[in-house]
Amino acid sequence: MDTPGYVAATLAKSEKDGAHPAELAALRRRLEQLEQPRAGLLSGDDLEPLDDVTALEDLPEPPAERAREILDRLVVVKLNGGLGTSMGLTGPKSLLEVKPGRSFLDIIATQVTAVRERYHARLPLLLMNSAATRGPSLAALERYDGVSDFLQGREPKLRADDHFPVEWPADPELEWCPPGHGDLYTALTASGKLDELLDAGLRWCFVSNSDNLGATVDVRLAAWMEDEQVPFAMEVVRGTPADRKGGHLARHEGRVVVRETAQVPDGDTSFTDVERWRFYNTNNLWIDLETLRRLQRDDPGAPVLPLIVNHKTVDPKDASSTPVVQLETAMGAAIGSIDGARPVLVPRTRFAPVKTTNDLLVVRSDAYELGQDGQMRPVYEGRGPVVTLDPELFKLMPGFEQRFPAGPPSLRRATRLTVDGDVTFGANVVVEGEAHVTGPRHIPDGEVLQGG
């Protein structure tokens, strides 16, 4: 069968840009999936809920010598390609201050160093950077040992009307986009890191987002992977109404799969049923690198991942610029294509990503304490504070910082803080229970907020 013109043109542009054969194979698959617009859709009627999921709390702690031996063959990978533009940042999001003088990357490096020292294991830290985050991130980590990186790939943005690669002479860099974090697998291969790690005797890989400081190495999971010969594991949490937009797990034709919002057919209302779909993806993944290399020997673009089509404009800051589609995949979807892949139920403390300034205020506050080992330990009472700040004024970091000039309020005993309008917080403000504040208003130093 003849290759469609847009497929040939897209592959040719990527090859000219220096794409690795594995990246070209994965891109070809995404382009073929684009030809089948309903490919990857999963109806709730075709899925079954999961019942039996192994729980982290039930896994035994291995003896010290075995723990050291296992961790000596583990590498920690952090996805670090984001610039935090949705929060008004111009640099790597992971360099944002979380606690005084400590960024996400500082805390991650401290966490890894503490495990190394405890178990006398190598435990290298590996960042998947973008071209924009590489320089600043590596410079920030120069004082830490055992840190290296590799670059995520890129692919052409496609015109929405005919799917040919878009041309944008005003800024040719805008013609390219990352292919989603499902690119992890081919980027490891294309960069040479997969072979490098395996040749060094590293067998297992723990992957998570750099903005999730709860995703720390747990030797029980690593030992379970080896004991049970699990090739791929996904940490999952019990669903709550707040997870209704996240990816849930289900069983489809005998396999465990993740269903994202982009895979829900029109008219299917089952996606938000958190009582039926009880387990949700955390994006904390454990991977057998030998299995990955073996899969890619048979299929250079492996593992097979469902397509996510993202509709944007070629210049994201100009809504009138050429409409484009970006072809993406999600790394967690590999659970549906790797034989023997399994989910593991973990506590919510392992899933605390900072996606908004609402989340950032909570982790900056006294609701979390940062230990010498880099562990961010929740010290709040009950289920923890829920913060909702006025998005018009607090969404971007400059406006957020301006309104908390003396630092965050105490949230340790808070259940909910809602801020509407222009509100500035003084020093040592305390929130107790549920508080709703409406501006314009300045909250004086030491005030206790409670009730409406």
JSON list of C-alpha atoms in Angstrom, two decimals, residues 14-15 24 49 68 75 111 125 146 162 213 215 227 230 269 271-273 319 332 364 393 423-425 440:
[
{"chain": "A", "resi": 14, "resn": "SER", "atom": "CA", "xyz": [12.12, 14.10, 11.10]},
{"chain": "A", "resi": 15, "resn": "GLU", "atom": "CA", "xyz": [14.85, 12.06, 9.46]},
{"chain": "A", "resi": 24, "resn": "LEU", "atom": "CA", "xyz": [10.99, 7.19, 13.27]},
{"chain": "A", "resi": 49, "resn": "PRO", "atom": "CA", "xyz": [-13.25, -2.71, 36.70]},
{"chain": "A", "resi": 68, "resn": "ARG", "atom": "CA", "xyz": [21.50, -2.97, 48.76]},
{"chain": "A", "resi": 75, "resn": "VAL", "atom": "CA", "xyz": [18.21, 3.96, 38.20]},
{"chain": "A", "resi": 111, "resn": "GLN", "atom": "CA", "xyz": [16.11, 12.07, 48.36]},
{"chain": "A", "resi": 125, "resn": "LEU", "atom": "CA", "xyz": [19.73, 9.98, 39.00]},
{"chain": "A", "resi": 146, "resn": "GLY", "atom": "CA", "xyz": [25.68, 10.66, 40.14]},
{"chain": "A", "resi": 162, "resn": "ASP", "atom": "CA", "xyz": [-4.20, 18.05, 5.67]},
{"chain": "A", "resi": 213, "resn": "LEU", "atom": "CA", "xyz": [8.00, 14.89, 45.44]},
{"chain": "A", "resi": 215, "resn": "ALA", "atom": "CA", "xyz": [7.53, 9.65, 44.31]},
{"chain": "A", "resi": 227, "resn": "ASP", "atom": "CA", "xyz": [10.79, -11.65, 42.97]},
{"chain": "A", "resi": 230, "resn": "VAL", "atom": "CA", "xyz": [7.24, -8.13, 36.83]},
{"chain": "A", "resi": 269, "resn": "THR", "atom": "CA", "xyz": [-20.54, 9.20, 30.48]},
{"chain": "A", "resi": 271, "resn": "PHE", "atom": "CA", "xyz": [-15.44, 7.99, 32.63]},
{"chain": "A", "resi": 272, "resn": "THR", "atom": "CA", "xyz": [-16.13, 10.00, 35.79]},
{"chain": "A", "resi": 273, "resn": "ASP", "atom": "CA", "xyz": [-17.51, 7.04, 37.78]},
{"chain": "A", "resi": 319, "resn": "ALA", "atom": "CA", "xyz": [-4.76, 32.00, 18.57]},
{"chain": "A", "resi": 332, "resn": "GLY", "atom": "CA", "xyz": [1.71, 4.79, 31.51]},
{"chain": "A", "resi": 364, "resn": "ARG", "atom": "CA", "xyz": [5.22, 25.50, 50.75]},
{"chain": "A", "resi": 393, "resn": "LEU", "atom": "CA", "xyz": [-4.82, 36.88, 40.14]},
{"chain": "A", "resi": 423, "resn": "VAL", "atom": "CA", "xyz": [-6.22, 39.37, 48.71]},
{"chain": "A", "resi": 424, "resn": "THR", "atom": "CA", "xyz": [-2.75, 39.92, 50.17]},
{"chain": "A", "resi": 425, "resn": "PHE", "atom": "CA", "xyz": [-1.57, 37.84, 53.12]},
{"chain": "A", "resi": 440, "resn": "PRO", "atom": "CA", "xyz": [-9.98, 43.39, 47.90]}
]
